[in-house]
mmCIF file of C-alpha atoms in Angstrom:
data_model
loop_
_atom_site.group_PDB
_atom_site.id
_atom_site.type_symbol
_atom_site.label_atom_id
_atom_site.label_comp_id
_atom_site.label_asym_id
_atom_site.label_seq_id
_atom_site.Cartn_x
_atom_site.Cartn_y
_atom_site.Cartn_z
ATOM 1 C CA MET A 717 -5.054 -4.145 -1.691
ATOM 2 C CA THR A 718 -8.007 -2.132 -1.444
ATOM 3 C CA VAL A 719 -8.078 -0.411 2.203
ATOM 4 C CA ARG A 720 -11.491 -1.254 3.969
ATOM 5 C CA PRO A 721 -12.441 1.442 6.153
ATOM 6 C CA ARG A 722 -11.468 -0.122 9.554
ATOM 7 C CA GLU A 723 -7.914 0.397 8.820
ATOM 8 C CA HIS A 724 -8.344 4.312 8.122
ATOM 9 C CA LEU A 725 -6.368 6.575 11.123
ATOM 10 C CA GLY A 726 -9.760 8.885 10.401
ATOM 11 C CA GLU A 727 -13.605 8.377 11.455
ATOM 12 C CA SER A 728 -15.344 5.623 9.667
ATOM 13 C CA ASP A 729 -16.885 5.821 6.560
ATOM 14 C CA THR A 730 -20.549 5.699 8.343
ATOM 15 C CA ARG A 731 -19.699 8.090 10.397
ATOM 16 C CA ALA A 732 -18.162 10.521 7.822
ATOM 17 C CA ILE A 733 -21.333 10.184 5.621
ATOM 18 C CA GLU A 734 -23.745 10.690 9.080
ATOM 19 C CA ARG A 735 -21.577 14.266 9.699
ATOM 20 C CA SER A 736 -21.630 14.967 6.589
ATOM 21 C CA ARG A 737 -25.605 15.245 6.735
ATOM 22 C CA GLU A 738 -25.051 18.549 9.121
ATOM 23 C CA GLU A 739 -21.741 18.962 8.214
ATOM 24 C CA PRO A 740 -20.794 18.871 4.348
ATOM 25 C CA GLU A 741 -17.467 19.334 4.674
ATOM 26 C CA HIS A 742 -17.099 16.012 6.436
ATOM 27 C CA PHE A 743 -17.748 14.023 2.980
ATOM 28 C CA ALA A 744 -14.576 14.814 1.648
ATOM 29 C CA ALA A 745 -13.206 12.229 3.725
ATOM 30 C CA LEU A 746 -14.648 9.699 1.360
ATOM 31 C CA PHE A 747 -13.625 11.604 -1.804
ATOM 32 C CA ASN A 748 -10.120 11.471 -0.118
ATOM 33 C CA ARG A 749 -10.047 7.611 1.085
ATOM 34 C CA TYR A 750 -12.029 6.152 -2.248
ATOM 35 C CA ALA A 751 -11.554 8.771 -5.212
ATOM 36 C CA ASP A 752 -8.462 6.890 -6.804
ATOM 37 C CA ALA A 753 -9.845 3.609 -6.614
ATOM 38 C CA VAL A 754 -12.697 4.424 -8.467
ATOM 39 C CA HIS A 755 -10.878 6.638 -11.293
ATOM 40 C CA HIS A 756 -8.757 3.558 -11.654
ATOM 41 C CA TYR A 757 -11.881 1.555 -12.146
ATOM 42 C CA ALA A 758 -13.284 3.902 -14.279
ATOM 43 C CA ALA A 759 -10.184 4.403 -16.093
ATOM 44 C CA ARG A 760 -10.014 0.735 -17.276
ATOM 45 C CA ARG A 761 -13.794 0.259 -18.013
ATOM 46 C CA LEU A 762 -14.232 3.872 -20.588
ATOM 47 C CA GLY A 763 -10.264 5.609 -21.039
ATOM 48 C CA PRO A 764 -8.529 7.783 -18.728
ATOM 49 C CA GLU A 765 -10.264 11.244 -20.599
ATOM 50 C CA ALA A 766 -13.486 9.802 -19.531
ATOM 51 C CA ALA A 767 -12.594 8.705 -16.340
ATOM 52 C CA GLU A 768 -11.869 11.963 -14.280
ATOM 53 C CA ASP A 769 -15.536 12.961 -15.184
ATOM 54 C CA LEU A 770 -17.025 10.125 -14.327
ATOM 55 C CA THR A 771 -14.765 10.006 -11.115
ATOM 56 C CA ALA A 772 -15.916 13.923 -10.164
ATOM 57 C CA GLU A 773 -19.610 12.988 -11.343
ATOM 58 C CA THR A 774 -19.780 9.517 -8.743
ATOM 59 C CA PHE A 775 -18.694 11.690 -6.240
ATOM 60 C CA THR A 776 -21.617 14.503 -7.073
ATOM 61 C CA THR A 777 -24.394 11.820 -6.808
ATOM 62 C CA ALA A 778 -23.248 10.176 -3.609
ATOM 63 C CA PHE A 779 -23.142 13.419 -1.980
ATOM 64 C CA LYS A 780 -26.726 14.216 -2.831
ATOM 65 C CA GLN A 781 -27.730 10.854 -1.848
ATOM 66 C CA ARG A 782 -25.677 10.976 1.165
ATOM 67 C CA HIS A 783 -29.360 11.493 3.308
ATOM 68 C CA ARG A 784 -29.977 7.897 2.196
ATOM 69 C CA TYR A 785 -27.248 5.839 2.904
ATOM 70 C CA ASP A 786 -28.233 3.099 4.879
ATOM 71 C CA LEU A 787 -25.628 3.356 7.734
ATOM 72 C CA SER A 788 -25.714 -0.138 9.052
ATOM 73 C CA ARG A 789 -23.343 -0.686 6.513
ATOM 74 C CA ALA A 790 -20.212 0.110 7.440
ATOM 75 C CA ASP A 791 -18.394 -0.212 4.150
ATOM 76 C CA ALA A 792 -18.981 3.073 1.614
ATOM 77 C CA ARG A 793 -16.906 1.066 -1.217
ATOM 78 C CA PRO A 794 -19.755 -0.912 -3.050
ATOM 79 C CA TRP A 795 -22.473 2.172 -2.499
ATOM 80 C CA LEU A 796 -19.858 4.093 -4.441
ATOM 81 C CA PHE A 797 -18.859 1.777 -7.293
ATOM 82 C CA GLY A 798 -22.537 0.650 -7.347
ATOM 83 C CA ILE A 799 -22.519 4.695 -8.864
ATOM 84 C CA ALA A 800 -19.952 4.506 -10.273
ATOM 85 C CA THR A 801 -21.350 1.137 -12.635
ATOM 86 C CA ASN A 802 -24.562 2.848 -12.848
ATOM 87 C CA LEU A 803 -23.385 5.515 -14.204
ATOM 88 C CA ILE A 804 -20.472 3.457 -16.857
ATOM 89 C CA GLY A 805 -24.121 2.170 -17.579
ATOM 90 C CA ARG A 806 -25.034 5.425 -19.777
ATOM 91 C CA HIS A 807 -21.662 4.922 -21.911
ATOM 92 C CA ARG A 808 -22.399 1.243 -22.668
ATOM 93 C CA ARG A 809 -21.448 1.952 -26.519
ATOM 94 C CA ALA A 810 -18.435 3.894 -25.502
ATOM 95 C CA GLU A 811 -17.340 1.142 -23.378
ATOM 96 C CA ALA A 812 -17.827 -1.666 -25.919
ATOM 97 C CA ARG A 813 -15.822 0.993 -28.905
ATOM 98 C CA ARG A 814 -12.816 1.127 -26.217
ATOM 99 C CA PHE A 815 -12.897 -3.123 -25.774
ATOM 100 C CA LYS A 816 -12.811 -3.202 -29.197
ATOM 101 C CA ALA A 817 -10.334 -0.943 -30.290
ATOM 102 C CA LEU A 818 -8.194 -2.551 -27.935
ATOM 103 C CA SER A 819 -8.997 -5.927 -29.837
ATOM 104 C CA ARG A 820 -7.338 -4.321 -32.565
ATOM 105 C CA ILE A 821 -3.988 -3.538 -30.640
ATOM 106 C CA PRO A 822 -1.121 -6.001 -31.701
ATOM 107 C CA GLY A 823 -0.033 -8.413 -28.771
ATOM 108 C CA PRO A 824 2.888 -8.129 -26.559
ATOM 109 C CA VAL A 825 5.925 -9.586 -28.213
ATOM 110 C CA GLU A 826 6.998 -13.395 -27.023
ATOM 111 C CA HIS A 827 9.658 -12.230 -24.180
ATOM 112 C CA GLU A 828 7.050 -9.880 -21.969
ATOM 113 C CA GLU A 829 5.160 -11.487 -19.283
ATOM 114 C CA PRO A 830 1.514 -13.770 -20.676
ATOM 115 C CA VAL A 831 -0.710 -11.123 -20.889
ATOM 116 C CA ALA A 832 -3.490 -13.798 -20.573
ATOM 117 C CA ASP A 833 -2.576 -14.217 -16.517
ATOM 118 C CA ARG A 834 -3.920 -11.194 -16.118
ATOM 119 C CA ALA A 835 -5.580 -10.435 -18.162
ATOM 120 C CA VAL A 836 -9.067 -8.346 -16.959
ATOM 121 C CA SER A 837 -6.818 -6.950 -13.967
ATOM 122 C CA ARG A 838 -4.640 -5.197 -15.885
ATOM 123 C CA ALA A 839 -5.803 -1.730 -17.537
ATOM 124 C CA GLY A 840 -5.249 -0.361 -20.745
ATOM 125 C CA ALA A 841 -4.130 -1.760 -24.018
ATOM 126 C CA HIS A 842 -1.086 -3.251 -22.437
ATOM 127 C CA GLY A 843 -3.332 -5.259 -20.089
ATOM 128 C CA LEU A 844 -6.146 -6.333 -21.989
ATOM 129 C CA ARG A 845 -4.939 -9.079 -25.004
ATOM 130 C CA THR A 846 -6.472 -8.600 -28.303
ATOM 131 C CA GLU A 847 -9.493 -12.072 -27.935
ATOM 132 C CA LEU A 848 -10.011 -10.455 -23.841
ATOM 133 C CA ALA A 849 -11.237 -7.081 -25.178
ATOM 134 C CA ALA A 850 -13.032 -8.621 -27.804
ATOM 135 C CA ALA A 851 -14.628 -11.039 -25.693
ATOM 136 C CA LEU A 852 -15.401 -8.241 -22.970
ATOM 137 C CA ALA A 853 -17.238 -6.148 -26.191
ATOM 138 C CA ALA A 854 -19.187 -9.010 -26.551
ATOM 139 C CA LEU A 855 -20.554 -9.615 -23.274
ATOM 140 C CA PRO A 856 -24.104 -8.732 -22.550
ATOM 141 C CA ALA A 857 -23.763 -5.161 -20.133
ATOM 142 C CA ARG A 858 -25.017 -6.507 -16.896
ATOM 143 C CA GLN A 859 -22.564 -9.872 -16.967
ATOM 144 C CA ARG A 860 -19.559 -7.002 -17.910
ATOM 145 C CA ASP A 861 -20.612 -5.083 -15.157
ATOM 146 C CA VAL A 862 -20.355 -8.187 -12.880
ATOM 147 C CA VAL A 863 -17.033 -9.607 -14.224
ATOM 148 C CA LEU A 864 -15.593 -6.383 -13.898
ATOM 149 C CA LEU A 865 -17.232 -4.812 -10.088
ATOM 150 C CA VAL A 866 -15.482 -8.322 -8.917
ATOM 151 C CA ALA A 867 -11.813 -8.405 -10.792
ATOM 152 C CA TRP A 868 -11.177 -4.511 -11.025
ATOM 153 C CA THR A 869 -12.432 -3.580 -7.519
ATOM 154 C CA ASP A 870 -11.848 -6.039 -4.866
ATOM 155 C CA LEU A 871 -15.766 -6.495 -4.067
ATOM 156 C CA SER A 872 -16.812 -9.692 -3.039
ATOM 157 C CA TYR A 873 -19.879 -11.381 -4.392
ATOM 158 C CA GLU A 874 -21.758 -9.762 -1.746
ATOM 159 C CA GLU A 875 -20.772 -6.249 -1.663
ATOM 160 C CA ALA A 876 -21.238 -6.291 -5.650
ATOM 161 C CA ALA A 877 -24.664 -7.536 -5.039
ATOM 162 C CA GLU A 878 -25.092 -4.709 -2.949
ATOM 163 C CA ALA A 879 -23.661 -1.859 -5.192
ATOM 164 C CA LEU A 880 -25.695 -3.470 -8.311
ATOM 165 C CA GLY A 881 -28.917 -3.466 -6.517
ATOM 166 C CA VAL A 882 -29.361 -7.204 -6.852
ATOM 167 C CA PRO A 883 -29.109 -10.578 -4.837
ATOM 168 C CA VAL A 884 -26.112 -12.215 -4.460
ATOM 169 C CA GLY A 885 -27.612 -15.215 -6.598
ATOM 170 C CA THR A 886 -28.398 -13.202 -8.985
ATOM 171 C CA VAL A 887 -24.173 -11.826 -9.219
ATOM 172 C CA ARG A 888 -23.067 -15.837 -8.930
ATOM 173 C CA SER A 889 -25.509 -16.747 -12.139
ATOM 174 C CA ARG A 890 -24.043 -13.504 -13.800
ATOM 175 C CA LEU A 891 -20.289 -14.439 -13.410
ATOM 176 C CA SER A 892 -20.549 -17.525 -14.016
ATOM 177 C CA ARG A 893 -22.267 -17.385 -17.593
ATOM 178 C CA ALA A 894 -19.537 -14.582 -18.354
ATOM 179 C CA ARG A 895 -16.662 -16.591 -17.523
ATOM 180 C CA SER A 896 -18.148 -19.304 -19.491
ATOM 181 C CA ALA A 897 -18.104 -16.740 -22.461
ATOM 182 C CA LEU A 898 -14.940 -15.667 -21.650
ATOM 183 C CA ARG A 899 -13.645 -19.587 -21.051
ATOM 184 C CA GLU A 900 -14.919 -19.843 -24.532
ATOM 185 C CA ALA A 901 -13.424 -17.079 -26.483
ATOM 186 C CA LEU A 902 -10.053 -17.867 -24.586
ATOM 187 C CA GLY A 903 -9.873 -21.120 -25.294
ATOM 188 C CA GLY A 904 -10.136 -22.892 -22.131
ATOM 189 C CA THR A 905 -8.699 -19.676 -20.133
ATOM 190 C CA ASP A 906 -10.018 -18.402 -17.497
ATOM 191 C CA PRO A 907 -8.952 -14.740 -16.551
ATOM 192 C CA THR A 908 -11.334 -14.168 -14.071
ATOM 193 C CA ALA A 909 -10.289 -17.246 -11.616
ATOM 194 C CA PRO A 910 -9.044 -16.378 -8.099
ATOM 195 C CA THR A 911 -5.781 -17.393 -8.357
ATOM 196 C CA ALA A 912 -4.952 -15.526 -11.723
ATOM 197 C CA LEU A 913 -6.359 -12.230 -9.930
ATOM 198 C CA ARG A 914 -4.086 -12.644 -6.804
ATOM 199 C CA GLU A 915 -1.575 -12.840 -8.935
ATOM 200 C CA ALA A 916 -2.216 -10.031 -11.342
ATOM 201 C CA HIS A 917 -2.743 -7.707 -8.393
ATOM 202 C CA ALA A 918 0.568 -8.208 -6.941
ATOM 203 C CA HIS A 919 1.797 -6.781 -10.245
ATOM 204 C CA ASP A 920 -0.335 -4.046 -10.181
#
């Protein structure tokens, strides 16, 4: 489960960013708090080799933009995941190739836990069944951004909208279209259903 800023024993996200404007070393609190989550998200989308560089670039970009951060927003996760998603946008072809490659990997043997129940919420070749990987590769980039941002970061629709800089209605409509396409590709299975996601997070 993602830890919310109010649960941290140290200074809040907002306070760390505000103080870092005069004392840059305070920005390290954001890195310590969220680097693993950003890296995990990037690795799921681009693979572990690219995730290291993308995580570093995400926090470098955030540090440079810290003076523009809206201090009324207590949770910095949407901001950071938004930056990461924008950077992933530079690697659309690589991401599509990754999902297409995963779609060619043989599925699990019969005694393994069905992958369809945790497909979007699990990472890597063992977490994406072939049909889902192919369906994700086929999604328009903006729809893929929304469905994976919501499924893999625990952001709410409102937070995803903040991350992407779009109205929450746009997030809902893109997610609805993406889910319809995924259901069709998976023969009616919805890998983004809330129940499936909760069960999937229990295994992470």
